[in-house]
Short mmCIF file of C-alpha atoms and ligand atoms in Angstrom, two decimals:
data_model
loop_
_atom_site.label_atom_id
_atom_site.label_comp_id
_atom_site.label_asym_id
_atom_site.label_seq_id
_atom_site.Cartn_x
_atom_site.Cartn_y
_atom_site.Cartn_z
CA MET A 1 127.21 114.32 108.52
CA SER A 2 128.73 117.01 110.63
CA ARG A 3 131.10 119.48 109.11
CA SER A 4 132.63 122.37 110.90
CA ALA A 5 133.03 126.01 110.12
CA HIS A 6 136.09 126.67 108.05
CA PRO A 7 138.39 129.60 108.63
CA ALA A 8 138.93 130.38 104.93
CA GLY A 9 137.18 133.47 103.83
CA PRO A 10 134.10 134.61 102.08
CA ARG A 11 134.11 138.29 101.35
CA HIS A 12 131.74 139.36 104.14
CA ALA A 13 133.17 137.93 107.32
CA ASP A 14 136.53 137.43 108.94
CA VAL A 15 135.17 134.62 111.06
CA LEU A 16 132.67 132.38 109.34
CA PRO A 17 129.34 131.74 111.02
CA GLU A 18 128.39 128.29 112.25
CA GLY A 19 127.29 126.08 109.41
CA HIS A 20 127.43 122.80 107.64
CA TYR A 21 130.19 123.51 105.21
CA SER A 22 133.73 122.51 104.62
CA ALA A 23 136.47 124.47 102.90
CA PRO A 24 135.57 126.28 99.70
CA PRO A 25 136.45 124.01 96.78
CA ALA A 26 139.82 124.70 95.17
CA ASP A 27 138.06 125.37 91.87
CA LEU A 28 134.53 126.73 92.02
CA ASN A 29 134.03 125.97 88.33
CA ALA A 30 134.81 122.27 88.70
CA LEU A 31 131.88 119.85 88.64
CA ASP A 32 132.28 116.83 90.90
CA PRO A 33 131.09 113.84 88.82
CA LYS A 34 129.90 112.21 92.04
CA VAL A 35 127.01 114.64 92.38
CA TRP A 36 126.26 115.53 88.75
CA ALA A 37 124.47 113.47 86.12
CA ARG A 38 126.85 111.55 83.90
CA THR A 39 126.63 113.58 80.70
CA VAL A 40 127.20 116.90 82.49
CA GLY A 41 130.25 118.96 81.60
CA ARG A 42 131.21 122.52 80.64
CA ASP A 43 131.57 123.63 77.06
CA GLY A 44 134.29 125.92 75.72
CA ASP A 45 132.35 128.97 76.93
CA GLY A 46 132.10 127.58 80.45
CA VAL A 47 128.37 126.88 80.13
CA LEU A 48 127.17 123.65 81.71
CA ASN A 49 126.01 121.12 79.12
CA VAL A 50 123.89 118.06 79.71
CA GLY A 51 122.97 115.49 77.09
CA GLY A 52 124.84 117.71 74.66
CA ILE A 53 122.69 120.79 75.37
CA PRO A 54 123.79 124.02 77.09
CA VAL A 55 121.71 125.01 80.09
CA THR A 56 121.38 128.53 78.72
CA ARG A 57 119.41 127.06 75.82
CA LEU A 58 117.31 124.94 78.17
CA ALA A 59 116.49 128.00 80.27
CA GLU A 60 115.52 129.98 77.19
CA GLU A 61 113.35 127.24 75.79
CA PHE A 62 111.72 125.83 78.93
CA GLY A 63 112.13 128.59 81.50
CA THR A 64 113.29 128.31 85.08
CA PRO A 65 113.03 126.77 87.55
CA ALA A 66 113.17 123.44 85.76
CA TYR A 67 114.22 119.93 86.63
CA VAL A 68 116.63 118.70 83.97
CA LEU A 69 116.89 114.93 83.74
CA ASP A 70 119.65 113.06 81.93
CA GLU A 71 117.83 110.18 80.25
CA ALA A 72 120.99 108.27 79.30
CA ASP A 73 122.13 108.40 82.92
CA PHE A 74 118.73 107.24 84.18
CA ARG A 75 118.73 104.30 81.80
CA ALA A 76 122.34 103.41 82.59
CA ARG A 77 121.69 103.40 86.34
CA ALA A 78 118.51 101.36 85.92
CA ARG A 79 120.44 98.84 83.81
CA SER A 80 123.31 98.64 86.24
CA TRP A 81 120.88 97.75 89.06
CA ARG A 82 119.18 95.13 86.90
CA ASP A 83 122.51 93.65 85.76
CA ALA A 84 123.96 93.68 89.27
CA PHE A 85 121.10 91.61 90.66
CA GLY A 86 120.81 89.38 87.59
CA ALA A 87 118.08 87.05 86.48
CA ASP A 88 117.57 85.43 89.89
CA ALA A 89 116.45 88.63 91.58
CA ASP A 90 114.07 91.50 90.88
CA VAL A 91 114.64 95.24 90.96
CA PHE A 92 111.52 97.31 91.59
CA TYR A 93 112.10 101.01 90.95
CA ALA A 94 110.35 102.94 93.75
CA GLY A 95 108.03 105.25 91.85
CA LYS A 96 107.55 107.56 94.82
CA ALA A 97 111.03 108.99 94.10
CA PHE A 98 109.83 110.31 90.75
CA LEU A 99 107.23 108.86 88.44
CA SER A 100 106.08 109.86 84.99
CA ARG A 101 104.94 107.92 81.97
CA ALA A 102 108.27 108.40 80.19
CA VAL A 103 110.05 107.00 83.25
CA VAL A 104 107.72 103.99 83.29
CA ARG A 105 108.52 103.29 79.64
CA TRP A 106 112.28 103.58 80.25
CA LEU A 107 111.99 101.15 83.16
CA ASP A 108 109.97 98.73 81.09
CA GLU A 109 112.50 98.90 78.26
CA GLU A 110 115.41 98.42 80.66
CA GLY A 111 113.79 95.38 82.28
CA LEU A 112 113.01 96.78 85.72
CA ASN A 113 109.86 96.30 87.75
CA LEU A 114 107.95 99.09 89.47
CA ASP A 115 106.80 99.77 93.01
CA VAL A 116 103.80 102.11 93.34
CA CYS A 117 102.12 103.31 96.49
CA SER A 118 98.88 104.96 95.47
CA GLY A 119 96.04 104.38 93.06
CA THR A 120 97.26 107.25 90.89
CA GLU A 121 100.82 105.96 90.77
CA LEU A 122 99.29 102.65 89.72
CA ALA A 123 97.20 104.40 87.07
CA THR A 124 100.31 106.17 85.75
CA ALA A 125 102.18 102.87 85.51
CA LEU A 126 99.32 101.10 83.77
CA SER A 127 98.64 103.95 81.37
CA ALA A 128 102.29 103.86 80.27
CA GLY A 129 102.03 100.15 79.57
CA MET A 130 103.96 98.60 82.45
CA PRO A 131 102.85 94.96 82.56
CA PRO A 132 100.78 94.63 85.76
CA GLU A 133 102.58 91.47 86.85
CA ARG A 134 105.73 93.59 87.18
CA ILE A 135 104.07 96.06 89.56
CA ALA A 136 104.16 95.92 93.36
CA PHE A 137 101.52 97.89 95.24
CA HIS A 138 102.53 99.42 98.59
CA GLY A 139 100.97 101.69 101.16
CA ASN A 140 99.86 101.71 104.77
CA ASN A 141 96.28 102.75 104.03
CA LYS A 142 95.24 101.57 100.61
CA SER A 143 91.58 102.29 100.01
CA GLU A 144 89.17 99.55 98.99
CA ALA A 145 88.90 101.17 95.57
CA GLU A 146 92.68 101.17 95.18
CA ILE A 147 92.93 97.53 96.24
CA ARG A 148 90.13 96.53 93.89
CA ARG A 149 91.80 98.33 91.02
CA ALA A 150 95.13 96.64 91.75
CA VAL A 151 93.61 93.17 92.04
CA GLU A 152 91.52 93.66 88.92
CA ALA A 153 94.56 94.86 87.00
CA GLY A 154 96.47 91.77 88.12
CA VAL A 155 99.41 93.41 89.89
CA GLY A 156 102.26 91.04 90.66
CA ARG A 157 102.10 91.66 94.37
CA ILE A 158 100.35 93.69 97.00
CA VAL A 159 102.46 94.41 100.05
CA LEU A 160 100.21 94.02 103.10
CA ASP A 161 100.77 96.51 105.86
CA SER A 162 98.28 95.72 108.65
CA PHE A 163 96.02 93.01 110.05
CA GLN A 164 92.98 94.81 108.71
CA GLU A 165 94.47 95.01 105.26
CA ILE A 166 95.15 91.26 105.23
CA VAL A 167 91.42 90.65 105.56
CA ARG A 168 90.47 93.51 103.23
CA VAL A 169 92.66 92.35 100.34
CA ALA A 170 91.57 88.73 100.84
CA HIS A 171 87.88 89.66 100.67
CA ILE A 172 88.28 91.82 97.60
CA ALA A 173 90.34 89.17 95.80
CA GLU A 174 87.80 86.48 96.69
CA SER A 175 84.91 88.66 95.55
CA LEU A 176 86.69 88.99 92.20
CA GLY A 177 87.32 85.25 92.06
CA LYS A 178 91.09 85.80 92.32
CA ARG A 179 93.95 84.67 94.49
CA GLN A 180 96.19 87.71 94.94
CA PRO A 181 99.95 87.25 95.41
CA VAL A 182 100.98 89.21 98.51
CA GLN A 183 103.96 89.93 100.70
CA ILE A 184 103.71 91.02 104.33
CA ARG A 185 105.70 94.10 105.28
CA ILE A 186 107.26 93.65 108.68
CA THR A 187 109.31 95.95 110.90
CA VAL A 188 112.41 94.20 112.09
CA GLY A 189 113.46 96.66 114.80
CA VAL A 190 116.13 98.28 112.63
CA GLU A 191 116.15 101.84 111.41
CA ALA A 192 118.91 103.03 109.11
CA HIS A 193 119.63 106.48 107.75
CA THR A 194 122.78 107.84 106.17
CA HIS A 195 125.89 106.37 107.74
CA GLU A 196 124.29 104.96 110.85
CA PHE A 197 121.83 102.36 111.85
CA ILE A 198 120.13 101.65 115.11
CA ALA A 199 118.80 98.22 115.96
CA THR A 200 116.42 98.93 118.80
CA ALA A 201 112.74 99.60 119.05
CA HIS A 202 111.81 101.12 115.71
CA GLU A 203 108.55 99.28 115.51
CA ASP A 204 107.04 102.58 116.70
CA GLN A 205 106.06 103.80 113.21
CA LYS A 206 103.10 103.60 110.87
CA PHE A 207 104.53 101.13 108.36
CA GLY A 208 104.58 97.36 108.64
CA ILE A 209 103.74 94.78 111.25
CA PRO A 210 106.27 94.36 114.05
CA LEU A 211 108.28 91.21 114.26
CA ALA A 212 108.44 91.81 117.99
CA GLY A 213 105.93 90.03 120.18
CA GLY A 214 105.10 87.50 117.47
CA GLN A 215 102.86 89.94 115.58
CA ALA A 216 104.45 89.26 112.19
CA ALA A 217 104.17 85.51 112.78
CA GLU A 218 100.49 85.99 113.61
CA ALA A 219 99.99 88.01 110.41
CA VAL A 220 101.52 85.16 108.43
CA ARG A 221 99.22 82.66 110.19
CA ARG A 222 96.16 84.69 109.20
CA ALA A 223 97.31 85.29 105.61
CA LEU A 224 97.99 81.59 105.08
CA ARG A 225 94.44 80.76 106.17
CA LEU A 226 92.74 83.05 103.62
CA ASP A 227 91.81 81.66 100.21
CA GLY A 228 92.00 85.04 98.49
CA LEU A 229 95.71 85.42 99.28
CA GLU A 230 98.80 83.69 97.99
CA LEU A 231 101.53 84.60 100.47
CA ILE A 232 104.73 84.76 98.43
CA GLY A 233 107.13 86.49 100.76
CA ILE A 234 108.19 88.88 103.51
CA HIS A 235 109.08 92.53 102.97
CA SER A 236 111.33 94.81 104.99
CA HIS A 237 112.37 98.41 104.34
CA ILE A 238 114.71 99.88 106.93
CA GLY A 239 115.24 103.51 106.02
CA SER A 240 116.70 105.96 103.54
CA GLN A 241 119.99 107.36 102.26
CA ILE A 242 121.84 104.34 103.68
CA PHE A 243 125.54 103.76 103.01
CA ASP A 244 126.29 101.19 105.67
CA MET A 245 125.19 97.63 104.87
CA SER A 246 125.12 96.49 108.49
CA GLY A 247 121.49 97.56 108.92
CA PHE A 248 120.54 95.28 106.02
CA GLU A 249 122.54 92.49 107.61
CA VAL A 250 120.51 92.67 110.81
CA ALA A 251 117.27 93.01 108.84
CA ALA A 252 118.07 89.99 106.63
CA HIS A 253 118.97 87.96 109.71
CA ARG A 254 115.61 88.75 111.27
CA VAL A 255 113.57 88.24 108.10
CA VAL A 256 115.22 84.86 107.52
CA GLY A 257 114.53 84.03 111.16
CA LEU A 258 110.84 84.58 110.44
CA LEU A 259 111.03 82.43 107.28
CA ARG A 260 112.48 79.66 109.43
CA GLU A 261 109.68 80.01 111.99
CA ILE A 262 107.14 79.85 109.15
CA ARG A 263 108.76 76.69 107.76
CA ASP A 264 108.82 75.09 111.21
CA GLU A 265 105.20 75.99 112.04
CA HIS A 266 103.49 75.64 108.68
CA GLY A 267 105.84 73.48 106.62
CA VAL A 268 105.93 76.27 104.03
CA GLU A 269 109.09 77.85 102.59
CA LEU A 270 108.14 81.29 101.29
CA PRO A 271 109.81 81.86 97.91
CA GLU A 272 110.56 85.60 98.11
CA ILE A 273 112.14 88.21 100.32
CA ASP A 274 112.15 91.93 99.60
CA LEU A 275 114.73 94.08 101.36
CA GLY A 276 113.25 97.42 100.30
CA GLY A 277 115.10 100.47 99.09
CA GLY A 278 116.95 103.25 100.84
CA LEU A 279 120.40 103.05 99.25
CA GLY A 280 122.24 106.34 99.50
CA ILE A 281 123.50 108.71 96.81
CA ALA A 282 126.03 111.55 96.80
CA TYR A 283 124.32 114.85 97.50
CA THR A 284 127.67 116.45 98.27
CA SER A 285 131.28 115.47 97.63
CA ASP A 286 131.47 114.06 101.16
CA ASP A 287 129.04 111.24 100.38
CA ASP A 288 130.43 107.92 99.12
CA PRO A 289 127.65 105.72 97.82
CA ARG A 290 128.21 102.10 96.92
CA GLU A 291 127.87 100.79 93.41
CA PRO A 292 124.88 98.53 92.60
CA HIS A 293 127.13 95.50 92.04
CA GLU A 294 128.65 95.90 95.52
CA ILE A 295 125.18 96.23 97.04
CA ALA A 296 123.87 93.22 95.12
CA LYS A 297 126.85 91.12 96.17
CA ALA A 298 126.55 92.12 99.82
CA LEU A 299 122.78 91.53 100.01
CA THR A 300 122.94 88.22 98.15
CA GLU A 301 125.75 86.98 100.39
CA ILE A 302 123.94 88.00 103.56
CA VAL A 303 120.68 86.30 102.56
CA THR A 304 122.42 83.17 101.25
CA ARG A 305 124.50 82.83 104.42
CA GLU A 306 121.49 83.34 106.69
CA CYS A 307 119.42 80.82 104.72
CA GLU A 308 122.18 78.22 104.78
CA ALA A 309 122.44 78.64 108.54
CA ALA A 310 118.66 78.17 108.83
CA ARG A 311 118.67 75.28 106.32
CA LEU A 312 116.27 77.11 104.04
CA ARG A 313 116.27 77.31 100.27
CA THR A 314 117.52 80.80 99.38
CA PRO A 315 114.45 82.82 98.39
CA ARG A 316 114.32 85.09 95.35
CA ILE A 317 115.52 88.51 96.49
CA SER A 318 114.01 91.79 95.42
CA VAL A 319 115.00 95.37 96.17
CA GLU A 320 113.26 98.72 95.65
CA PRO A 321 115.76 101.49 94.91
CA GLY A 322 114.22 104.84 94.02
CA ARG A 323 116.66 107.58 94.96
CA ALA A 324 119.69 105.53 93.88
CA ILE A 325 118.38 105.36 90.31
CA VAL A 326 116.78 108.73 89.67
CA GLY A 327 118.39 110.95 92.33
CA PRO A 328 121.72 111.65 90.65
CA THR A 329 120.28 111.91 87.14
CA ALA A 330 118.65 115.34 87.50
CA PHE A 331 119.48 118.84 88.64
CA THR A 332 117.28 121.86 89.25
CA LEU A 333 118.04 124.87 87.13
CA TYR A 334 117.27 128.25 88.72
CA GLU A 335 117.75 131.87 87.79
CA VAL A 336 119.27 134.11 90.43
CA GLY A 337 116.91 136.93 91.37
CA THR A 338 118.60 138.80 94.20
CA VAL A 339 121.98 138.58 95.94
CA LYS A 340 121.83 139.93 99.49
CA PRO A 341 125.03 140.08 101.55
CA LEU A 342 124.47 140.07 105.32
CA GLU A 343 127.54 141.61 106.87
CA GLY A 344 129.39 139.20 109.13
CA LEU A 345 127.08 136.34 108.24
CA ARG A 346 126.61 135.08 104.71
CA THR A 347 125.11 136.05 101.39
CA TYR A 348 121.53 135.11 100.64
CA VAL A 349 121.01 134.16 97.02
CA SER A 350 117.32 134.11 96.10
CA VAL A 351 116.18 131.97 93.21
CA ASP A 352 112.93 131.72 91.30
CA GLY A 353 111.84 128.47 93.00
CA GLY A 354 112.39 127.18 96.51
CA MET A 355 110.67 124.91 98.99
CA SER A 356 107.84 124.32 96.51
CA ASP A 357 110.24 122.46 94.19
CA ASN A 358 112.61 121.10 96.83
CA ILE A 359 111.13 120.53 100.27
CA ARG A 360 113.89 118.15 101.34
CA THR A 361 116.12 120.81 102.88
CA ALA A 362 113.31 122.15 105.08
CA LEU A 363 111.87 118.72 105.79
CA TYR A 364 114.97 116.62 106.39
CA ASP A 365 117.73 119.17 106.85
CA ALA A 366 119.09 117.74 103.60
CA GLU A 367 122.41 118.95 102.24
CA TYR A 368 123.00 119.98 98.65
CA THR A 369 125.66 121.69 96.62
CA VAL A 370 125.19 124.35 93.98
CA ALA A 371 127.15 125.69 91.01
CA LEU A 372 127.09 128.69 88.73
CA VAL A 373 126.26 127.09 85.39
CA SER A 374 125.65 129.85 82.82
CA ARG A 375 129.33 130.84 82.92
CA THR A 376 132.52 130.25 84.79
CA SER A 377 134.08 132.79 87.12
CA ASP A 378 137.49 133.48 88.60
CA ALA A 379 136.05 135.54 91.45
CA ALA A 380 136.77 134.57 95.06
CA PRO A 381 134.46 132.09 96.79
CA MET A 382 131.56 133.59 98.70
CA LEU A 383 129.67 131.72 101.39
CA VAL A 384 126.03 131.60 100.34
CA ARG A 385 122.67 130.29 101.39
CA VAL A 386 120.45 129.59 98.41
CA VAL A 387 116.87 130.43 99.30
CA GLY A 388 113.56 130.40 97.48
CA LYS A 389 110.91 133.02 96.94
CA HIS A 390 108.33 131.69 99.39
CA CYS A 391 106.92 133.35 102.49
CA GLU A 392 108.78 131.19 104.95
CA SER A 393 112.19 131.80 106.46
CA GLY A 394 112.82 128.04 106.33
CA ASP A 395 112.52 128.26 102.54
CA ILE A 396 116.10 127.14 102.02
CA VAL A 397 117.33 125.12 99.05
CA VAL A 398 121.04 124.91 99.89
CA LYS A 399 122.00 125.75 103.45
CA ASP A 400 125.68 126.48 103.00
CA ALA A 401 127.73 126.49 99.86
CA PHE A 402 130.26 128.60 98.00
CA LEU A 403 129.56 130.49 94.82
CA PRO A 404 131.74 133.08 93.07
CA ALA A 405 131.59 136.52 94.64
CA ASP A 406 130.64 138.15 91.32
CA LEU A 407 127.33 136.22 91.21
CA ALA A 408 124.63 138.51 89.88
CA PRO A 409 120.90 138.57 89.12
CA GLY A 410 120.23 136.77 85.87
CA ASP A 411 122.94 134.15 86.40
CA LEU A 412 121.81 130.55 86.18
CA ILE A 413 122.70 128.26 89.03
CA ALA A 414 121.96 124.56 89.38
CA VAL A 415 121.50 122.24 92.33
CA PRO A 416 122.54 118.68 91.47
CA ALA A 417 121.10 115.37 92.69
CA THR A 418 117.49 116.58 92.78
CA GLY A 419 116.01 113.72 90.76
CA ALA A 420 114.44 111.99 93.74
CA TYR A 421 111.74 113.32 96.06
CA CYS A 422 111.82 116.86 94.64
CA ARG A 423 109.30 116.91 91.79
CA SER A 424 107.36 114.11 93.49
CA MET A 425 107.09 116.15 96.71
CA ALA A 426 106.64 119.51 95.00
CA SER A 427 103.81 121.75 96.15
CA ASN A 428 101.85 124.79 95.08
CA TYR A 429 102.80 126.80 98.16
CA ASN A 430 102.16 130.48 97.45
CA HIS A 431 100.44 129.17 94.33
CA ALA A 432 103.79 128.32 92.84
CA LEU A 433 103.48 126.61 89.50
CA ARG A 434 105.31 123.32 89.72
CA PRO A 435 108.30 123.24 87.36
CA PRO A 436 108.59 121.00 84.32
CA VAL A 437 110.78 117.96 84.04
CA VAL A 438 112.86 118.24 80.89
CA ALA A 439 114.55 115.07 79.70
CA VAL A 440 117.71 115.47 77.67
CA ALA A 441 119.44 112.85 75.56
CA ASP A 442 121.76 112.91 72.56
CA GLY A 443 121.44 116.62 71.89
CA ALA A 444 117.65 116.70 72.16
CA ALA A 445 115.46 117.98 74.98
CA ARG A 446 111.81 117.21 75.57
CA VAL A 447 109.36 117.99 78.32
CA ILE A 448 108.19 114.82 80.06
CA VAL A 449 106.16 116.65 82.71
CA ARG A 450 105.07 120.11 81.68
CA ARG A 451 105.18 123.22 83.82
CA GLU A 452 101.92 123.98 85.58
CA THR A 453 100.10 127.02 84.36
CA GLU A 454 97.99 129.61 86.08
CA GLU A 455 95.02 128.07 84.23
CA ASP A 456 95.78 124.67 85.79
CA LEU A 457 95.54 126.19 89.26
CA LEU A 458 92.52 128.34 88.55
CA ARG A 459 90.69 125.37 87.04
CA LEU A 460 90.92 123.60 90.42
CA ASP A 461 89.53 126.64 92.20
CA VAL A 462 85.85 126.12 91.43
CA GLY A 463 84.47 128.43 94.12
C1 PLP B 1 108.80 100.39 100.99
C2 PLP B 1 109.76 101.31 100.32
N1 PLP B 1 110.49 100.83 99.30
C3 PLP B 1 111.36 101.63 98.65
C4 PLP B 1 111.53 102.95 99.01
C5 PLP B 1 112.50 103.78 98.21
O1 PLP B 1 113.50 104.32 98.98
P1 PLP B 1 114.73 105.05 98.27
O2 PLP B 1 114.16 105.99 97.27
O3 PLP B 1 115.43 105.75 99.38
O4 PLP B 1 115.54 103.98 97.62
C6 PLP B 1 110.79 103.48 100.07
C7 PLP B 1 110.97 104.88 100.46
O5 PLP B 1 110.41 105.43 101.34
C8 PLP B 1 109.89 102.63 100.74
O6 PLP B 1 109.14 103.09 101.76
#
């Protein structure tokens, strides 16, 4: 999304520097419900509350930085995905976005399935009691041990990602006297991100088997020949943070085209099709994500139409949203450490976390907003860059945003929409201790992933 420099003023520059910001919001204290978890609001003192708890209390009790996750919002979003797709389809929450045992239990209780992509994600899911038949196992380089563990556990499907893996999974399943349900992940030549999609040569990536050149058809041929495999469907995932459904339309057209080829060649109608995840959320007020029911309706219509045209029975559809469920439900709570105005440029606000708890800004040029949450302020807007405490000038959490000009060390600020791919991609850079995830609901807060301690890190250092 490109936004241009705005002529309205922060306190340090007459002409604003180049950046990715729009006008300062009319009211800096307002909280746009699009980007904040659903139970967020301000109390009479101006302090941000979530799940009925003021953030000042959360900071006191659990410290900062901390990820604060609104459990009611998580459950409501999970339910709305399940309800939107109904009983004839499956929703697999993509665990890579954020996975913990509490999350697994919520998903189980709300009737969702789970997509994992490593042996340890699988172990987390199993240890929290997710029924194995509701787990899908992904990954472009699953080890033999991981495959064996998944087959032994009885996962509902393994998504095959290469010719070698087709043989590997078949052999392991056979050696265990099992027939493993599998899907084949294909690349359909579509890549979609944010508001755009490109339908050209995006087979040039590590995931999946290209449809182009008949490679996917050959993979199907081989899978159908192997006794250890029960081929149940075709899988396609086209990208991330997608708002525009046209990429899915092209993908569904191509996947159904392959199903037709399979029917014509083998006389087999595969019963399932998985269209992956990637549905976008609002990181800033400029983003307009679609509701699950709109997405479900659009995807179901596309697949049904394509199947009717190909004279195929409509397969059972599944989807794998991660970000769209957990992303909006959490924010990161930071304490301001230093406020450094750079004359003629912007003000650098340093917080007690950074790229170790949110790598997305550095990695993807992601955009976020930020708000002062321990109080309100009537001070003028000040153009800020929120940065971390790491030894890297790219250690930026929020590139461009406005905060009140009276912001001071000790204030609490929060960055919304950090539920997905922040804790799960967190690192120990500079030996940072990864922050806790605190779940709040109905006036109670509990740690679902604890903060790392110095002892945790030193215990790993056995030298
Ligand atoms: C195969 C697959 N499914 C689902 C997802 C989840 O994507 P998102 O969290 O954007 O919905 C991903 C993300 O990379 C993926 O690779």
